[in-house]
């Protein structure tokens, strides 16, 4: 494929993304102003400058337009920067920079909220009053988590069901939701970045605490494989970093994200 064809394809996708974003922005604005049943698809089309047919080419219903498209949650330039962070690590091995790059990715994605923060705050209030949106939100969240898992697995060269991929999706997803809930809460004056880094630092502190799997229960995970069982005792004393290693070699989330 020639460069002109590639450029044409990229331009076409950017136009599609811009159209999707315009539809979503109008749908969210009208929902915040009037409620879900207070406007029609035709009004969305009029304000977005598109035809009814174009609307349904992008979204099957108003509810879907309000939530937006999964591709728009992962802008190309942000994804490219995240993927480049794992380029120097052998395929199949978790890269040392993964945590720092995940934090940076979270902050990059959060920056996209700033342009429509008031609209987002209004939309949160609308969603609370529109229970029919909740099932759509759950489905959209699952779709976004699956896309995030595919992205992360591709960067690290591992399957999507790799334990680190699964835990990154669960932990980062819940930390982001917790941070967003606090950030958009009434009376909050802190920045999203400050709150996100605080929550990640708290998680790192928790998981850095000493842990002896053999005392966790009658069937610890590391005893399920004979090869691990045989070597677990000899390795236990070296599996956790010493305090000097922790202080000298591990960066804080804010340091890694810079």
PDB file of C-alpha atoms in Angstrom, residues 190 192-203 253:
ATOM      1  CA  UNK A 190      -8.110  18.788  43.973  1.00  0.00           C
ATOM      2  CA  UNK A 192      -7.438  14.636  38.869  1.00  0.00           C
ATOM      3  CA  UNK A 193      -3.708  14.004  38.532  1.00  0.00           C
ATOM      4  CA  UNK A 194      -3.088  14.577  42.243  1.00  0.00           C
ATOM      5  CA  UNK A 195      -5.904  12.225  43.225  1.00  0.00           C
ATOM      6  CA  UNK A 196      -4.912   9.525  40.728  1.00  0.00           C
ATOM      7  CA  UNK A 197      -1.271   9.513  41.837  1.00  0.00           C
ATOM      8  CA  UNK A 198      -2.322   9.367  45.477  1.00  0.00           C
ATOM      9  CA  UNK A 199      -4.536   6.333  44.841  1.00  0.00           C
ATOM     10  CA  UNK A 200      -1.846   4.549  42.834  1.00  0.00           C
ATOM     11  CA  UNK A 201       0.747   5.281  45.521  1.00  0.00           C
ATOM     12  CA  UNK A 202      -1.608   3.787  48.116  1.00  0.00           C
ATOM     13  CA  UNK A 203      -2.025   0.640  46.005  1.00  0.00           C
ATOM     14  CA  UNK A 253       4.194   6.993  40.419  1.00  0.00           C
TER      15      UNK A 253
END
